Amino acid sequence: MRMMMKARMDTQMSNQVTKGGAMPNSLKSAMERLKPEAAYFTPEGGRSMILVFDMQDSSQLPSIADPFFQEMGAEVTFEPVMNLDDLQRGLAALK
């Protein structure tokens, strides 16, 4: 299922990770694990990132979110999302 994950990182913890030089490796690790179809970075509420990726099973939630909790004190949310093709297939099923 296509998921959108928002991670809003704690400013103090993410400052330490950034100053310590670990931020690029943390982001690279997340990108390699999740292989997102889209990744956006924004200052919304502090350092934030939005990833859109395919999640095979809900049991993956802890392993996906926990590195963000531990490394950056992040608030993490997940939402199922659709692209236009998904929406069109869903609407076609209503007929």
mmCIF file with all atom_site columns, C-alpha atoms in Angstrom:
data_model
loop_
_atom_site.group_PDB
_atom_site.id
_atom_site.type_symbol
_atom_site.label_atom_id
_atom_site.label_alt_id
_atom_site.label_comp_id
_atom_site.label_asym_id
_atom_site.label_entity_id
_atom_site.label_seq_id
_atom_site.pdbx_PDB_ins_code
_atom_site.Cartn_x
_atom_site.Cartn_y
_atom_site.Cartn_z
_atom_site.occupancy
_atom_site.B_iso_or_equiv
_atom_site.pdbx_formal_charge
_atom_site.auth_seq_id
_atom_site.auth_comp_id
_atom_site.auth_asym_id
_atom_site.auth_atom_id
_atom_site.pdbx_PDB_model_num
ATOM 1  C CA . MET A 1 1  ? 0.000   0.000  0.000   1.00 0.00 ? 1  MET A CA 1
ATOM 2  C CA . ARG A 1 2  ? 1.272   3.453  -0.893  1.00 0.00 ? 2  ARG A CA 1
ATOM 3  C CA . MET A 1 3  ? 1.938   5.392  2.305   1.00 0.00 ? 3  MET A CA 1
ATOM 4  C CA . MET A 1 4  ? 2.888   8.953  3.081   1.00 0.00 ? 4  MET A CA 1
ATOM 5  C CA . MET A 1 5  ? 5.092   9.308  6.125   1.00 0.00 ? 5  MET A CA 1
ATOM 6  C CA . LYS A 1 6  ? 5.695   12.674 7.749   1.00 0.00 ? 6  LYS A CA 1
ATOM 7  C CA . ALA A 1 7  ? 8.564   12.935 10.214  1.00 0.00 ? 7  ALA A CA 1
ATOM 8  C CA . ARG A 1 8  ? 8.847   16.182 12.166  1.00 0.00 ? 8  ARG A CA 1
ATOM 9  C CA . MET A 1 9  ? 12.195  16.061 13.926  1.00 0.00 ? 9  MET A CA 1
ATOM 10 C CA . ASP A 1 10 ? 12.890  17.476 17.358  1.00 0.00 ? 10 ASP A CA 1
ATOM 11 C CA . THR A 1 11 ? 15.024  20.591 16.852  1.00 0.00 ? 11 THR A CA 1
ATOM 12 C CA . GLN A 1 12 ? 17.486  19.892 19.671  1.00 0.00 ? 12 GLN A CA 1
ATOM 13 C CA . MET A 1 13 ? 18.082  16.241 18.730  1.00 0.00 ? 13 MET A CA 1
ATOM 14 C CA . SER A 1 14 ? 18.276  16.929 14.997  1.00 0.00 ? 14 SER A CA 1
ATOM 15 C CA . ASN A 1 15 ? 20.711  19.785 15.677  1.00 0.00 ? 15 ASN A CA 1
ATOM 16 C CA . GLN A 1 16 ? 22.997  17.302 17.440  1.00 0.00 ? 16 GLN A CA 1
ATOM 17 C CA . VAL A 1 17 ? 22.696  14.790 14.596  1.00 0.00 ? 17 VAL A CA 1
ATOM 18 C CA . THR A 1 18 ? 23.397  17.518 12.035  1.00 0.00 ? 18 THR A CA 1
ATOM 19 C CA . LYS A 1 19 ? 26.341  19.038 13.925  1.00 0.00 ? 19 LYS A CA 1
ATOM 20 C CA . GLY A 1 20 ? 27.780  15.575 14.561  1.00 0.00 ? 20 GLY A CA 1
ATOM 21 C CA . GLY A 1 21 ? 27.711  14.878 10.825  1.00 0.00 ? 21 GLY A CA 1
ATOM 22 C CA . ALA A 1 22 ? 25.340  11.901 11.014  1.00 0.00 ? 22 ALA A CA 1
ATOM 23 C CA . MET A 1 23 ? 22.350  13.502 9.239   1.00 0.00 ? 23 MET A CA 1
ATOM 24 C CA . PRO A 1 24 ? 23.442  12.530 5.690   1.00 0.00 ? 24 PRO A CA 1
ATOM 25 C CA . ASN A 1 25 ? 23.942  8.897  6.738   1.00 0.00 ? 25 ASN A CA 1
ATOM 26 C CA . SER A 1 26 ? 20.608  8.782  8.563   1.00 0.00 ? 26 SER A CA 1
ATOM 27 C CA . LEU A 1 27 ? 18.789  10.127 5.514   1.00 0.00 ? 27 LEU A CA 1
ATOM 28 C CA . LYS A 1 28 ? 20.672  7.807  3.146   1.00 0.00 ? 28 LYS A CA 1
ATOM 29 C CA . SER A 1 29 ? 19.772  4.826  5.320   1.00 0.00 ? 29 SER A CA 1
ATOM 30 C CA . ALA A 1 30 ? 16.073  5.791  5.298   1.00 0.00 ? 30 ALA A CA 1
ATOM 31 C CA . MET A 1 31 ? 16.112  6.220  1.518   1.00 0.00 ? 31 MET A CA 1
ATOM 32 C CA . GLU A 1 32 ? 17.788  2.833  1.001   1.00 0.00 ? 32 GLU A CA 1
ATOM 33 C CA . ARG A 1 33 ? 15.358  1.046  3.342   1.00 0.00 ? 33 ARG A CA 1
ATOM 34 C CA . LEU A 1 34 ? 12.146  2.632  2.072   1.00 0.00 ? 34 LEU A CA 1
ATOM 35 C CA . LYS A 1 35 ? 13.007  3.351  -1.573  1.00 0.00 ? 35 LYS A CA 1
ATOM 36 C CA . PRO A 1 36 ? 10.471  6.198  -1.672  1.00 0.00 ? 36 PRO A CA 1
ATOM 37 C CA . GLU A 1 37 ? 8.871   7.243  -4.941  1.00 0.00 ? 37 GLU A CA 1
ATOM 38 C CA . ALA A 1 38 ? 9.016   10.813 -3.604  1.00 0.00 ? 38 ALA A CA 1
ATOM 39 C CA . ALA A 1 39 ? 10.927  12.558 -0.827  1.00 0.00 ? 39 ALA A CA 1
ATOM 40 C CA . TYR A 1 40 ? 10.397  16.142 0.277   1.00 0.00 ? 40 TYR A CA 1
ATOM 41 C CA . PHE A 1 41 ? 12.120  18.171 2.958   1.00 0.00 ? 41 PHE A CA 1
ATOM 42 C CA . THR A 1 42 ? 10.493  21.206 4.537   1.00 0.00 ? 42 THR A CA 1
ATOM 43 C CA . PRO A 1 43 ? 10.929  23.547 7.501   1.00 0.00 ? 43 PRO A CA 1
ATOM 44 C CA . GLU A 1 44 ? 7.272   22.966 8.523   1.00 0.00 ? 44 GLU A CA 1
ATOM 45 C CA . GLY A 1 45 ? 7.325   22.919 12.320  1.00 0.00 ? 45 GLY A CA 1
ATOM 46 C CA . GLY A 1 46 ? 11.114  22.526 12.275  1.00 0.00 ? 46 GLY A CA 1
ATOM 47 C CA . ARG A 1 47 ? 13.082  19.999 10.255  1.00 0.00 ? 47 ARG A CA 1
ATOM 48 C CA . SER A 1 48 ? 10.523  17.808 8.516   1.00 0.00 ? 48 SER A CA 1
ATOM 49 C CA . MET A 1 49 ? 10.452  15.256 5.761   1.00 0.00 ? 49 MET A CA 1
ATOM 50 C CA . ILE A 1 50 ? 7.675   13.671 3.758   1.00 0.00 ? 50 ILE A CA 1
ATOM 51 C CA . LEU A 1 51 ? 8.252   10.309 2.114   1.00 0.00 ? 51 LEU A CA 1
ATOM 52 C CA . VAL A 1 52 ? 5.870   8.450  -0.183  1.00 0.00 ? 52 VAL A CA 1
ATOM 53 C CA . PHE A 1 53 ? 6.691   4.752  -0.368  1.00 0.00 ? 53 PHE A CA 1
ATOM 54 C CA . ASP A 1 54 ? 5.155   1.296  -0.720  1.00 0.00 ? 54 ASP A CA 1
ATOM 55 C CA . MET A 1 55 ? 4.534   -0.492 2.579   1.00 0.00 ? 55 MET A CA 1
ATOM 56 C CA . GLN A 1 56 ? 3.946   -4.207 2.164   1.00 0.00 ? 56 GLN A CA 1
ATOM 57 C CA . ASP A 1 57 ? 2.521   -4.893 5.627   1.00 0.00 ? 57 ASP A CA 1
ATOM 58 C CA . SER A 1 58 ? 1.459   -2.883 8.662   1.00 0.00 ? 58 SER A CA 1
ATOM 59 C CA . SER A 1 59 ? 3.938   -4.874 10.759  1.00 0.00 ? 59 SER A CA 1
ATOM 60 C CA . GLN A 1 60 ? 6.643   -2.723 9.138   1.00 0.00 ? 60 GLN A CA 1
ATOM 61 C CA . LEU A 1 61 ? 5.475   0.399  11.018  1.00 0.00 ? 61 LEU A CA 1
ATOM 62 C CA . PRO A 1 62 ? 7.747   -0.053 14.061  1.00 0.00 ? 62 PRO A CA 1
ATOM 63 C CA . SER A 1 63 ? 10.910  -0.714 12.054  1.00 0.00 ? 63 SER A CA 1
ATOM 64 C CA . ILE A 1 64 ? 10.212  2.254  9.778   1.00 0.00 ? 64 ILE A CA 1
ATOM 65 C CA . ALA A 1 65 ? 9.356   4.772  12.501  1.00 0.00 ? 65 ALA A CA 1
ATOM 66 C CA . ASP A 1 66 ? 11.728  3.744  15.282  1.00 0.00 ? 66 ASP A CA 1
ATOM 67 C CA . PRO A 1 67 ? 14.971  5.086  13.746  1.00 0.00 ? 67 PRO A CA 1
ATOM 68 C CA . PHE A 1 68 ? 13.322  8.511  13.460  1.00 0.00 ? 68 PHE A CA 1
ATOM 69 C CA . PHE A 1 69 ? 12.151  8.312  17.083  1.00 0.00 ? 69 PHE A CA 1
ATOM 70 C CA . GLN A 1 70 ? 15.530  7.221  18.425  1.00 0.00 ? 70 GLN A CA 1
ATOM 71 C CA . GLU A 1 71 ? 17.895  9.263  16.272  1.00 0.00 ? 71 GLU A CA 1
ATOM 72 C CA . MET A 1 72 ? 15.959  12.516 15.976  1.00 0.00 ? 72 MET A CA 1
ATOM 73 C CA . GLY A 1 73 ? 13.115  12.479 18.497  1.00 0.00 ? 73 GLY A CA 1
ATOM 74 C CA . ALA A 1 74 ? 10.722  12.777 15.575  1.00 0.00 ? 74 ALA A CA 1
ATOM 75 C CA . GLU A 1 75 ? 6.942   12.853 15.583  1.00 0.00 ? 75 GLU A CA 1
ATOM 76 C CA . VAL A 1 76 ? 6.005   10.390 12.850  1.00 0.00 ? 76 VAL A CA 1
ATOM 77 C CA . THR A 1 77 ? 2.650   9.977  11.128  1.00 0.00 ? 77 THR A CA 1
ATOM 78 C CA . PHE A 1 78 ? 1.542   7.603  8.382   1.00 0.00 ? 78 PHE A CA 1
ATOM 79 C CA . GLU A 1 79 ? -1.329  8.009  5.934   1.00 0.00 ? 79 GLU A CA 1
ATOM 80 C CA . PRO A 1 80 ? -2.441  5.777  3.086   1.00 0.00 ? 80 PRO A CA 1
ATOM 81 C CA . VAL A 1 81 ? -2.405  7.802  -0.145  1.00 0.00 ? 81 VAL A CA 1
ATOM 82 C CA . MET A 1 82 ? -3.231  7.294  -3.824  1.00 0.00 ? 82 MET A CA 1
ATOM 83 C CA . ASN A 1 83 ? -1.845  8.595  -7.068  1.00 0.00 ? 83 ASN A CA 1
ATOM 84 C CA . LEU A 1 84 ? -4.153  9.388  -9.987  1.00 0.00 ? 84 LEU A CA 1
ATOM 85 C CA . ASP A 1 85 ? -4.001  5.831  -11.373 1.00 0.00 ? 85 ASP A CA 1
ATOM 86 C CA . ASP A 1 86 ? -4.992  4.402  -7.978  1.00 0.00 ? 86 ASP A CA 1
ATOM 87 C CA . LEU A 1 87 ? -7.876  6.848  -7.683  1.00 0.00 ? 87 LEU A CA 1
ATOM 88 C CA . GLN A 1 88 ? -9.142  6.033  -11.180 1.00 0.00 ? 88 GLN A CA 1
ATOM 89 C CA . ARG A 1 89 ? -9.077  2.276  -10.420 1.00 0.00 ? 89 ARG A CA 1
ATOM 90 C CA . GLY A 1 90 ? -10.954 2.928  -7.171  1.00 0.00 ? 90 GLY A CA 1
ATOM 91 C CA . LEU A 1 91 ? -13.577 5.052  -8.899  1.00 0.00 ? 91 LEU A CA 1
ATOM 92 C CA . ALA A 1 92 ? -13.988 2.470  -11.656 1.00 0.00 ? 92 ALA A CA 1
ATOM 93 C CA . ALA A 1 93 ? -14.778 -0.142 -8.990  1.00 0.00 ? 93 ALA A CA 1
ATOM 94 C CA . LEU A 1 94 ? -17.771 1.965  -7.899  1.00 0.00 ? 94 LEU A CA 1
ATOM 95 C CA . LYS A 1 95 ? -19.598 1.259  -11.159 1.00 0.00 ? 95 LYS A CA 1
#
